[in-house]
mmCIF file of C-alpha atoms in Angstrom:
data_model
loop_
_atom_site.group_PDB
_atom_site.id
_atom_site.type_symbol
_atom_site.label_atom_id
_atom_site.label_comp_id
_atom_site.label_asym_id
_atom_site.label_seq_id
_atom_site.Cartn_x
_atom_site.Cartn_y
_atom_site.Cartn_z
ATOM 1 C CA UNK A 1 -115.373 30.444 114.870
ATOM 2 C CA UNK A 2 -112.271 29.807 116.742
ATOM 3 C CA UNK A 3 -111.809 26.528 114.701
ATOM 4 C CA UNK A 4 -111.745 28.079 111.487
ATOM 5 C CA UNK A 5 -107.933 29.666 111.409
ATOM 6 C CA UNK A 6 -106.668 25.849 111.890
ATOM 7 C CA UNK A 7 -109.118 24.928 109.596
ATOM 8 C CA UNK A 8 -107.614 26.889 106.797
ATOM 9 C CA UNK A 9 -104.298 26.462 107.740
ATOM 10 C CA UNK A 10 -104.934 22.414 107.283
ATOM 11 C CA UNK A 11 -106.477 23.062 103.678
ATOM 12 C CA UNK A 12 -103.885 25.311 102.645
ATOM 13 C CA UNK A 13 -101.337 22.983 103.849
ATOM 14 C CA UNK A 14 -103.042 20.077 101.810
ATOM 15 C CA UNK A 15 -104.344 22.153 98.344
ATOM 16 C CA UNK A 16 -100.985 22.172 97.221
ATOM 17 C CA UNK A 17 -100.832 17.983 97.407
ATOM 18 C CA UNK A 18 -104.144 18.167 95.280
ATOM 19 C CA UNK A 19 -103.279 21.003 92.744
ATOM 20 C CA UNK A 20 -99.823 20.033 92.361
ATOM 21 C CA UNK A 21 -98.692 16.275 93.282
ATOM 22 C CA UNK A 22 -96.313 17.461 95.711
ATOM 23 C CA UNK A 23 -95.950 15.017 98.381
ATOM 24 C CA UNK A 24 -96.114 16.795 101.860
ATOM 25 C CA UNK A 25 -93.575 16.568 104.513
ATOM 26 C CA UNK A 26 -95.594 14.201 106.747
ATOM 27 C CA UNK A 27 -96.419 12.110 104.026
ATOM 28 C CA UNK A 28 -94.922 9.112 102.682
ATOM 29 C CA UNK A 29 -94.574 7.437 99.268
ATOM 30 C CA UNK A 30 -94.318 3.191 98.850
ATOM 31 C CA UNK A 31 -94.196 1.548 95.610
ATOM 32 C CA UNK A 32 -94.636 -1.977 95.148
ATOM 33 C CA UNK A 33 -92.643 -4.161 92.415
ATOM 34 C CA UNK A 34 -94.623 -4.627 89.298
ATOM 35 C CA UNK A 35 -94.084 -7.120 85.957
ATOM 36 C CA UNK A 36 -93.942 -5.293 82.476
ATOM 37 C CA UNK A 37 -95.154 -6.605 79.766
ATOM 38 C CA UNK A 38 -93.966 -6.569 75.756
ATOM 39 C CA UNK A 39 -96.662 -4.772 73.260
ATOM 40 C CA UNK A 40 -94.363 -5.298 70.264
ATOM 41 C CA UNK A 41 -90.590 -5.612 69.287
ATOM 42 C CA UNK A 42 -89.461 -2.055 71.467
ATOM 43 C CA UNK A 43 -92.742 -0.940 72.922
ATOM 44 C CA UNK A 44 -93.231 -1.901 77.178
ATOM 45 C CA UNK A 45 -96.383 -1.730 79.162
ATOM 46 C CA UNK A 46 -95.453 -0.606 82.312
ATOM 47 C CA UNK A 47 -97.458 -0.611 85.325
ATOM 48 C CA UNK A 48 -96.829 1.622 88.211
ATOM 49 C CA UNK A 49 -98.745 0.428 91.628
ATOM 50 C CA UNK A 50 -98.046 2.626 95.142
ATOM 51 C CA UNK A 51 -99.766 3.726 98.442
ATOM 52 C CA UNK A 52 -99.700 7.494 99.739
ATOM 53 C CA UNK A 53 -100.486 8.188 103.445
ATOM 54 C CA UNK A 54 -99.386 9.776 106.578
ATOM 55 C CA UNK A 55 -97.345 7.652 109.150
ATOM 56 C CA UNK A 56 -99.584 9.391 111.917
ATOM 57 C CA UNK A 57 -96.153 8.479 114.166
ATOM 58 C CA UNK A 58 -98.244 9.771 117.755
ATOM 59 C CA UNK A 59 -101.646 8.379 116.513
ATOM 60 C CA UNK A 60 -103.987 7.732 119.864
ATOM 61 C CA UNK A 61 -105.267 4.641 118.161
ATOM 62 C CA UNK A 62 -101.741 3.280 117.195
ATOM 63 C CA UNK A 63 -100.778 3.201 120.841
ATOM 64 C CA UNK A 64 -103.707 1.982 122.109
ATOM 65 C CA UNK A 65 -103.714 -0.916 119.504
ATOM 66 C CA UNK A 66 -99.889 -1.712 120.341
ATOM 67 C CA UNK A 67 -100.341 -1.864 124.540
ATOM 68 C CA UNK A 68 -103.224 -3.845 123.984
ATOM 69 C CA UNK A 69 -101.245 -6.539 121.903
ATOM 70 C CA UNK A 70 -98.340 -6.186 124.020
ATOM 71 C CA UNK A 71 -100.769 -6.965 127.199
ATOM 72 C CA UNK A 72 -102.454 -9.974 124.839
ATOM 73 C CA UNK A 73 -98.759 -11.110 124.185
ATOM 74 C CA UNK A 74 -97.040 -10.434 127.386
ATOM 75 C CA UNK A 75 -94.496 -8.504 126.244
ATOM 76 C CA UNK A 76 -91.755 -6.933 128.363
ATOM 77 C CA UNK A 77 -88.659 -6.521 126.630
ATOM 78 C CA UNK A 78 -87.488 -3.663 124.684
ATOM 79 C CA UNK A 79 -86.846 -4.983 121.513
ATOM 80 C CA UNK A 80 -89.347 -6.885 121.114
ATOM 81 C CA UNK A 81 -92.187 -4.052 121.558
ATOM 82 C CA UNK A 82 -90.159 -2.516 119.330
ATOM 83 C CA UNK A 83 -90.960 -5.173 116.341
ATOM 84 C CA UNK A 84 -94.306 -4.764 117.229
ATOM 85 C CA UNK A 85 -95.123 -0.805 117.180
ATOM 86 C CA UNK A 86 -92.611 -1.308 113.704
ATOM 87 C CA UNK A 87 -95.147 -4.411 111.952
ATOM 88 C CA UNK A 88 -98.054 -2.386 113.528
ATOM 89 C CA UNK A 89 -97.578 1.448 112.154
ATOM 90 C CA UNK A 90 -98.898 0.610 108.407
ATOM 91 C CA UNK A 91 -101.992 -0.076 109.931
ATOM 92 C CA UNK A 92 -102.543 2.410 111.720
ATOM 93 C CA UNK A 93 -101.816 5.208 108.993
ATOM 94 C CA UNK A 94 -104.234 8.056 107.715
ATOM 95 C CA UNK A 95 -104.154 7.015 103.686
ATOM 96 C CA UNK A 96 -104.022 10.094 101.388
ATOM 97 C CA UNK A 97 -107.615 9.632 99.134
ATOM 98 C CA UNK A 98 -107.523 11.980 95.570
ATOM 99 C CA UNK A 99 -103.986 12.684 95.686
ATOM 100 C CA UNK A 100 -101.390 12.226 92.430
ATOM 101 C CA UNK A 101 -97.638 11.657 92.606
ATOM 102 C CA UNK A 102 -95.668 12.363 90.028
ATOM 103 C CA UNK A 103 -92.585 10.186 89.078
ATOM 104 C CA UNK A 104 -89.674 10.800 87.110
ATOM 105 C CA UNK A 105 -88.031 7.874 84.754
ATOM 106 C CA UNK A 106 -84.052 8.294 83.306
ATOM 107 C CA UNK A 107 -83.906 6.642 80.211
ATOM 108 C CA UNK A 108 -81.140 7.519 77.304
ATOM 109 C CA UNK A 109 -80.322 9.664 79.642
ATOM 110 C CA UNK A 110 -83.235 11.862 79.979
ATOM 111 C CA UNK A 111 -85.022 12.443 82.936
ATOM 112 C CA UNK A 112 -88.785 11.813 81.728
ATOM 113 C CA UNK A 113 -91.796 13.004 84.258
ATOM 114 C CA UNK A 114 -94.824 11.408 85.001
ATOM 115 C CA UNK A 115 -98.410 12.145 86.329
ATOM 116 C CA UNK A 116 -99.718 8.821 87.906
ATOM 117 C CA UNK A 117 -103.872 9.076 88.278
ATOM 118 C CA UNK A 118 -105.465 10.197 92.012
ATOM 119 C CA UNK A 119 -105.093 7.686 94.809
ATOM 120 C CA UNK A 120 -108.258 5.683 96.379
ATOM 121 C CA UNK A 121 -109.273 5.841 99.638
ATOM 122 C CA UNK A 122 -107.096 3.605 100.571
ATOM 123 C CA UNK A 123 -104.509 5.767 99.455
ATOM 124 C CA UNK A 124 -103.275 3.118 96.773
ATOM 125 C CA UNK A 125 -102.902 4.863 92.909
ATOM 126 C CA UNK A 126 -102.018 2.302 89.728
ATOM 127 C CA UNK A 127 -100.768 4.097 86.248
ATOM 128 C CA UNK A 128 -100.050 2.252 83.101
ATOM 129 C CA UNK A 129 -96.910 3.662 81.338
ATOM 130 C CA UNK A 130 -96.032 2.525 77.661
ATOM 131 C CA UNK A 131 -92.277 3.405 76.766
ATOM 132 C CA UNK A 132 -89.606 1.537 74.239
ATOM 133 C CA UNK A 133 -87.122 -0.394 76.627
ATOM 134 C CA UNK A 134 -83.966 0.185 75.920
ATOM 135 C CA UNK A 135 -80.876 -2.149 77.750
ATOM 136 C CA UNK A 136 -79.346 0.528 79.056
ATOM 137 C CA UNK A 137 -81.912 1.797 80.822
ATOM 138 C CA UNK A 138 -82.580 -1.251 82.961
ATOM 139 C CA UNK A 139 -80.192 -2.275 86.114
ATOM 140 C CA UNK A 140 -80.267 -6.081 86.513
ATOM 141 C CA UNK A 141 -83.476 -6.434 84.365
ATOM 142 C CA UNK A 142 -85.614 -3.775 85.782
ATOM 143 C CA UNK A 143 -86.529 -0.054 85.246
ATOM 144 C CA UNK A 144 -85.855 2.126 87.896
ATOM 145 C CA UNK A 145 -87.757 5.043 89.209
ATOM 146 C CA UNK A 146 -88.440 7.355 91.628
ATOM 147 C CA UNK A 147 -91.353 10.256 93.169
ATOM 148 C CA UNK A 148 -90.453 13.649 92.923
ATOM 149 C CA UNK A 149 -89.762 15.204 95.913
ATOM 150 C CA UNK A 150 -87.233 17.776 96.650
ATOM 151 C CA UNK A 151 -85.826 15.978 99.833
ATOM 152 C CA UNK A 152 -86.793 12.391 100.468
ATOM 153 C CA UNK A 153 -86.218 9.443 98.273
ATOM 154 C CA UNK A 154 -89.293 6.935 97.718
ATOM 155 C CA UNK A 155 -87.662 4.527 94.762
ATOM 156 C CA UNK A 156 -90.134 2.101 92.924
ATOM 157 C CA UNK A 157 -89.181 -0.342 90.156
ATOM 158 C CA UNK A 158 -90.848 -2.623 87.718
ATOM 159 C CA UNK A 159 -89.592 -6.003 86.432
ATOM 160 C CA UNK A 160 -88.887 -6.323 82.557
ATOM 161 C CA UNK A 161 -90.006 -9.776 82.296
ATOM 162 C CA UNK A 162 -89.692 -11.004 78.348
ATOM 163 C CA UNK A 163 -92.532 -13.011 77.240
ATOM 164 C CA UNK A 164 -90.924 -16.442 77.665
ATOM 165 C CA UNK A 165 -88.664 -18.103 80.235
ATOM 166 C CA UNK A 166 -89.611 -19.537 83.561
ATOM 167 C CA UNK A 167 -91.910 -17.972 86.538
ATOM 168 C CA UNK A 168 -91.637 -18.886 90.097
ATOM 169 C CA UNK A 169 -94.632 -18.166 91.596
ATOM 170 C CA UNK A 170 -94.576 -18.283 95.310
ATOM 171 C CA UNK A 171 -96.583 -18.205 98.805
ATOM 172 C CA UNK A 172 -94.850 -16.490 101.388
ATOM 173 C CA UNK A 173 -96.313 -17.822 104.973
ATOM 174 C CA UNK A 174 -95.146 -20.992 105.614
ATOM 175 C CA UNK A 175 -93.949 -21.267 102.443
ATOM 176 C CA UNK A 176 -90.477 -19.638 102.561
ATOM 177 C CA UNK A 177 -91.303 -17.724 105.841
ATOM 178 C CA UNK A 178 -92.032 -19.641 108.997
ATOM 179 C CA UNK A 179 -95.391 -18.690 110.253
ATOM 180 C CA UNK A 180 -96.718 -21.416 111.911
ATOM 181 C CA UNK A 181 -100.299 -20.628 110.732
ATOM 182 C CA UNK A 182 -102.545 -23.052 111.645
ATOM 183 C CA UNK A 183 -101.556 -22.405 115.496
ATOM 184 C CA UNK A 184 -102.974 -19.280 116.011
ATOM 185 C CA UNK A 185 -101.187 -18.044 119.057
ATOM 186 C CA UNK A 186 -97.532 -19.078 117.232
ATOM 187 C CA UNK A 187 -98.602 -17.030 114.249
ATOM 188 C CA UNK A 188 -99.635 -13.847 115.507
ATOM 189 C CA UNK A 189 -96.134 -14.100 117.233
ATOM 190 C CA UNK A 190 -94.593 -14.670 114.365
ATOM 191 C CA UNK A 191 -95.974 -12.065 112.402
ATOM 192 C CA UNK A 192 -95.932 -9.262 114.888
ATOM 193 C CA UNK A 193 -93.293 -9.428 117.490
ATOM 194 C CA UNK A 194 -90.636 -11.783 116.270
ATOM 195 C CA UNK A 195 -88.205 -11.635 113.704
ATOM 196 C CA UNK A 196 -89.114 -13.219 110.561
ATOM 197 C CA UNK A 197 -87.589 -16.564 110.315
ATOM 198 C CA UNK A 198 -86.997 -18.234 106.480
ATOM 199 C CA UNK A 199 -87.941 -21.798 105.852
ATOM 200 C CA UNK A 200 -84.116 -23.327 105.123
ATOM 201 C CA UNK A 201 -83.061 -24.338 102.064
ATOM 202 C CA UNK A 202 -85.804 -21.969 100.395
ATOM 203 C CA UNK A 203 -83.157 -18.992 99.321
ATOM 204 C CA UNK A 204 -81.018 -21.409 97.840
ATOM 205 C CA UNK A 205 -83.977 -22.752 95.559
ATOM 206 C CA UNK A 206 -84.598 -19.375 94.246
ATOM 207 C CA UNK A 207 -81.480 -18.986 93.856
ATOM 208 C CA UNK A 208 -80.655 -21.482 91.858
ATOM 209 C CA UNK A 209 -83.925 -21.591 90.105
ATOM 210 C CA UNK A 210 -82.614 -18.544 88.739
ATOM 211 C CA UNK A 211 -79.734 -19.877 87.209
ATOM 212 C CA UNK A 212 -80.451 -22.731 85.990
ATOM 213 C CA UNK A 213 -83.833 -21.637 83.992
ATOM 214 C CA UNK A 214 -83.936 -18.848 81.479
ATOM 215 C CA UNK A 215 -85.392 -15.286 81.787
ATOM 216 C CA UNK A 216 -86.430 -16.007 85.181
ATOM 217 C CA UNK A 217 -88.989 -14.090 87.312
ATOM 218 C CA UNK A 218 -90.173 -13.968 90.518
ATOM 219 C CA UNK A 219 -93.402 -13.388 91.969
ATOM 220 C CA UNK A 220 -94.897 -13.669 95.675
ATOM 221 C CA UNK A 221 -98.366 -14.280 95.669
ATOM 222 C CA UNK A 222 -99.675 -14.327 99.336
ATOM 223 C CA UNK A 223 -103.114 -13.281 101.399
ATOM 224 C CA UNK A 224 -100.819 -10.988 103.396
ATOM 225 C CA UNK A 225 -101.958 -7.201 103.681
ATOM 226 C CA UNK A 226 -99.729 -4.717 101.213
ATOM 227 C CA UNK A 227 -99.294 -3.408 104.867
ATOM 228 C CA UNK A 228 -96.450 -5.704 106.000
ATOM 229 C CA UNK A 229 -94.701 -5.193 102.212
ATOM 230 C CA UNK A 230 -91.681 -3.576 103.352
ATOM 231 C CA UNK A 231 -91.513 -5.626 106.491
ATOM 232 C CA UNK A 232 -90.832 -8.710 103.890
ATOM 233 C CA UNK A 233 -89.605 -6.962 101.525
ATOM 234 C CA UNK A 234 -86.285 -5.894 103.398
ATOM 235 C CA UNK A 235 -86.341 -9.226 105.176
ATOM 236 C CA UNK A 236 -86.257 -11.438 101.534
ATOM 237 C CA UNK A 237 -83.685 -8.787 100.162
ATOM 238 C CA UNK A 238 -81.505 -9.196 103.902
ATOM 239 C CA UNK A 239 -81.539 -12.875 103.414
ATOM 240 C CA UNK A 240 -80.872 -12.867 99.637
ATOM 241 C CA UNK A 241 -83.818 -13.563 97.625
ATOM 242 C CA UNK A 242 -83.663 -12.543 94.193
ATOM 243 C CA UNK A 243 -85.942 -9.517 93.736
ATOM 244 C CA UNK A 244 -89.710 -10.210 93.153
ATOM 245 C CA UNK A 245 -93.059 -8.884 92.552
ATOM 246 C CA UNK A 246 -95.666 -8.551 94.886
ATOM 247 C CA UNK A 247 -99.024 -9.190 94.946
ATOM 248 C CA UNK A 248 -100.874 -9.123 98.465
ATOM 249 C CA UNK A 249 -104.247 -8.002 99.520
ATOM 250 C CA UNK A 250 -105.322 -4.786 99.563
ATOM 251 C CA UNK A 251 -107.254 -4.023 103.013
ATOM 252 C CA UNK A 252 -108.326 -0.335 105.365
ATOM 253 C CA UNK A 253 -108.753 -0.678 109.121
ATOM 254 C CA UNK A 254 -111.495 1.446 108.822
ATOM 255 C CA UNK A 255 -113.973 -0.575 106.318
ATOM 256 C CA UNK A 256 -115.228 -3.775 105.601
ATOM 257 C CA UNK A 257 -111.863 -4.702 103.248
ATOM 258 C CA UNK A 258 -110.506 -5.854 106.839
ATOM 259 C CA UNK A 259 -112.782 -8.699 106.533
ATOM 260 C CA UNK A 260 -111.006 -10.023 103.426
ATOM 261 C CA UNK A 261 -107.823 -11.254 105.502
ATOM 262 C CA UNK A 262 -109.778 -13.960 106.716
ATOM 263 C CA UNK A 263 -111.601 -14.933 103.556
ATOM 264 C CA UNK A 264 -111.137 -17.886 102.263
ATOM 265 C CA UNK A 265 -107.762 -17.384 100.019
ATOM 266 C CA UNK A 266 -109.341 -19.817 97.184
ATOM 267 C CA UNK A 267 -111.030 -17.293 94.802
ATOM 268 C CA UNK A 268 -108.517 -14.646 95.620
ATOM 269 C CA UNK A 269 -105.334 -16.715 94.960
ATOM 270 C CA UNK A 270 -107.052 -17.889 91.604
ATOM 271 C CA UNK A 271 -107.901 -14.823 90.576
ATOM 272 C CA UNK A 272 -104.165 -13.037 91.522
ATOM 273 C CA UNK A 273 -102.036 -15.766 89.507
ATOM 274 C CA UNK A 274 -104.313 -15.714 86.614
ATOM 275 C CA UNK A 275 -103.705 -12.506 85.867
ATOM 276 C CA UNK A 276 -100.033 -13.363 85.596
ATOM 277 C CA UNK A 277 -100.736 -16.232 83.746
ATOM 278 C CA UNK A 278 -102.831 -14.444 81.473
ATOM 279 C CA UNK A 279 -100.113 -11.671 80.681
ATOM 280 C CA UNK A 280 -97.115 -14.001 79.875
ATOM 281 C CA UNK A 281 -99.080 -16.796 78.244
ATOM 282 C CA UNK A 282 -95.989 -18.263 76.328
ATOM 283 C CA UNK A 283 -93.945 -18.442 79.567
ATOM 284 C CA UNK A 284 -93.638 -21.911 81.821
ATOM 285 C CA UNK A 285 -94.682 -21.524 85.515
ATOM 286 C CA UNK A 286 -93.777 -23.566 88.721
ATOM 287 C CA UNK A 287 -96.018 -22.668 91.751
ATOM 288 C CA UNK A 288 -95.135 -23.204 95.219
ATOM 289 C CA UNK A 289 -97.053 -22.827 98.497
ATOM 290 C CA UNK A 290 -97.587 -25.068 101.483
ATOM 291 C CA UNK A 291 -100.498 -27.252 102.684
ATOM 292 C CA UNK A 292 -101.717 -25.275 105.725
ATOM 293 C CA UNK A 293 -104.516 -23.524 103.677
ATOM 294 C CA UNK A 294 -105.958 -24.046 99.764
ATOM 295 C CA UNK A 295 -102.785 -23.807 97.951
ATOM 296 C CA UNK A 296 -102.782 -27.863 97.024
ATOM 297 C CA UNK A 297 -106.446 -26.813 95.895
ATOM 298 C CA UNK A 298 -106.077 -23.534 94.371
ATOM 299 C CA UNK A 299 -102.611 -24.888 92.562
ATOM 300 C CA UNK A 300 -104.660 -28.442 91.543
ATOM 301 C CA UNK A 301 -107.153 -25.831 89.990
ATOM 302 C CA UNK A 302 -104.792 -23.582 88.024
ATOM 303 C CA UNK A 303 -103.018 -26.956 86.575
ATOM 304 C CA UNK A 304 -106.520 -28.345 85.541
ATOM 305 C CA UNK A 305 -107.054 -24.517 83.750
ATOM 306 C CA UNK A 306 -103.454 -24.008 82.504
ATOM 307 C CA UNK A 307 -102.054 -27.515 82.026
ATOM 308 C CA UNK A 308 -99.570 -26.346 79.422
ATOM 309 C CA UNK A 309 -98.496 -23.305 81.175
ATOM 310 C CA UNK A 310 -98.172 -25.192 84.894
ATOM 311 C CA UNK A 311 -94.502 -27.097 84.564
ATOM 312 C CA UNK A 312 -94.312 -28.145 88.366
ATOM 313 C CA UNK A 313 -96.242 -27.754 91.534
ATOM 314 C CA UNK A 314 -94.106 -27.658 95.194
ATOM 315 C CA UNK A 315 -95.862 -28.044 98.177
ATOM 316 C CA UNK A 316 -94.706 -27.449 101.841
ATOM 317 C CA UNK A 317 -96.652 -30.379 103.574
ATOM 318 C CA UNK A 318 -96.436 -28.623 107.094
ATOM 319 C CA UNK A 319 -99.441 -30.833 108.345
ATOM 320 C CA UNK A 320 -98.997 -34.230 107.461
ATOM 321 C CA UNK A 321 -101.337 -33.829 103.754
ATOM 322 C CA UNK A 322 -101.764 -36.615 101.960
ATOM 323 C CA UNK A 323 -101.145 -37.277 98.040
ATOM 324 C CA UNK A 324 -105.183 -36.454 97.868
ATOM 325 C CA UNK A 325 -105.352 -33.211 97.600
ATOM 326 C CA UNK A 326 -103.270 -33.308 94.368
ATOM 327 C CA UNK A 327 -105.656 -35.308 93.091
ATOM 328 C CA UNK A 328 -106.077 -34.638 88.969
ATOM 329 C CA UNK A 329 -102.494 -33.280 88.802
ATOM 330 C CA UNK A 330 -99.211 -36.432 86.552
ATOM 331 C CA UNK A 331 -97.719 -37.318 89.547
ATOM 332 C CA UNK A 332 -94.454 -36.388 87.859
ATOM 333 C CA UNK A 333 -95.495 -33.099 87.805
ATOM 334 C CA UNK A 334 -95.502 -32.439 91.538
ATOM 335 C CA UNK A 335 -94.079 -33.253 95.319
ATOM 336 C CA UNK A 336 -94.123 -32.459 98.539
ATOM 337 C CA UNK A 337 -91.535 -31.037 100.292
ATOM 338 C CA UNK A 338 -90.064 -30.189 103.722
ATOM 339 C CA UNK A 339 -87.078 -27.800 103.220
ATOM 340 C CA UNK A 340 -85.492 -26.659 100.262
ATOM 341 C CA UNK A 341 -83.065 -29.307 100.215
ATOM 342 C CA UNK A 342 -85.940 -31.309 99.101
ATOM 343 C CA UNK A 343 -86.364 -29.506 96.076
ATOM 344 C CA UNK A 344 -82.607 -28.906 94.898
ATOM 345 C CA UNK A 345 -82.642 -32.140 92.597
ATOM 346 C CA UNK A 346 -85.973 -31.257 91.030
ATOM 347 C CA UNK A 347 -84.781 -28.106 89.657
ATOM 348 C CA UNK A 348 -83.359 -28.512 85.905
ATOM 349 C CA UNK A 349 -83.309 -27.287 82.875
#
């Protein structure tokens, strides 16, 4: 019985996460950006999306998984081993299953509190808020939050997107971030031990996208595990992106989900930007990607489904594509592109 005093110290350590919502010290909170979405002329859906787990900084399986790597990759110098135990640690987490976080909101002033349902085993929860909106209670366009926690600060925030205007919907690999997918050696490289590299030109697009068309939003739309979020998260925001949703694949080491980054993106991109399409139905959308994968054919699809929704298609051609694989898609409605300077003449109002 020698076990059983460490036994109970560990459950009376964790009850208090399960009875309470309060977030231990060796856990951490992430939320990802979210899209809100009008009910009626004050009324706001709000959807709240985050991940609860344990860094699990000293795991055994962490540091076997990184000298591995850095043996497969050759790596010798400091820094760059230190990219790759950074991109690797979300993997190699212990997610928090049937725990609650609660969040508190300030609007009018008033700090209101929220109880956000248990987490999965993946340790990702999803609540659904409904609140009036108020101007003043929005920074920039978007509502502000945060978990309660009496020491740390895990901030979250949702986009108030109004039900028309324009949407850039976006790939990420290869589409504003070099990746060099379809050489497999250069992309593993590129994702795990170098710094992350934007395709020129492509922050100036945004950037003027969002001037030049009203009530724009942005949304990233990639096959990329929720794992590397805050990876490209602080990497879009360092290099000046406006702010954007996220909406990546959901995926545990330990399962069968692992198996789903190397599905075929097809259904799952369809399925991802339909749901946006289907929750601002009165709003135009330009979709841009690059032709290393299906996003000619997934984007090809979505125009043949949505053709009064779809405004303009951009492609990357990073392999020499051909006008085929737009097939079915008004020729005026879509090019190819190398770099954002491409682009800069095609964006008007």
């Amino acid at each position: 019985m020698m076990w059983a005093a460490p036994l109970m110290l560990f459950a009376l350590n964790k009850a208090p996460n399960f009875l309470t919502g309060k977030i231990a010290n060796d856990e951490r909170v992430v939320f990802f950006p979210t899209a809100a979405t009008q009910i009626n002329e004050t009324h706001w859906n709000i959807p709240i999306h985050g991940w609860i787990f344990e860094p699990e900084i000293d795991s055994v399986k962490r540091k076997a998984l990184i000298k591995a790597l850095g043996k497969m990759f050759q790596l010798k110098d400091t820094e760059t081993k230190s990219i790759l135990r950074q991109r690797l640690m979300p993997f190699a987490v212990d997610n928090q299953s049937l725990q609650y976080v609660r969040i508190t909101i300030v609007k009018s002033g008033q700090q209101l509190i929220h109880r956000l349902p248990r987490s999965a085993k993946d340790g990702h929860f999803f609540g659904n808020l409904t609140m009036p909106i108020e101007v003043e209670d929005l920074q920039d366009g978007k509502l502000h939050y945060k978990a309660i926690d009496s020491e740390r600060y895990f901030p979250g925030r949702v986009h108030i997107i109004p039900p028309t205007g324009v949407s850039i919907i976006s790939d990420i690999d290869d589409t504003v971030k070099i990746t060099n997918y379809l050489n497999k050696k250069e992309f593993y490289k590129n994702t795990f031990i170098r710094d992350f590299k934007a395709v020129p030109g492509m922050k100036d697009v945004f950037l003027k996208c969002r001037s030049q068309y009203d009530n724009c939003a942005f949304h990233f739309v990639s096959a990329s595990p929720y794992q590397l979020f805050e990876e490209l998260s602080s990497f879009f925001e360092a290099e000046g992106f406006p702010l954007a949703t996220y909406h990546l694949k959901r995926i545990r080491v330990k399962d069968k989900t692992l198996l789903q980054l190397f599905a075929d993106p097809f259904e799952y991109k369809i399925g991802q930007i339909e749901r946006i399409l289907h929750k601002y139905p009165q709003r135009k959308f330009i979709l841009i990607g690059d032709s290393g994968e299906k996003d000619p054919e997934v984007y090809v699809e979505l125009c043949r489904r949505y053709p009064e929704q779809i405004e303009k298609i951009w492609i990357r051609n990073v392999n020499d594509a051909d006008a085929s694989r737009m097939d079915g898609v008004d020729e005026a409605k879509w090019r190819y592109f190398s770099t954002g300077s491409d682009l800069m003449k095609e964006i008007k109002r």
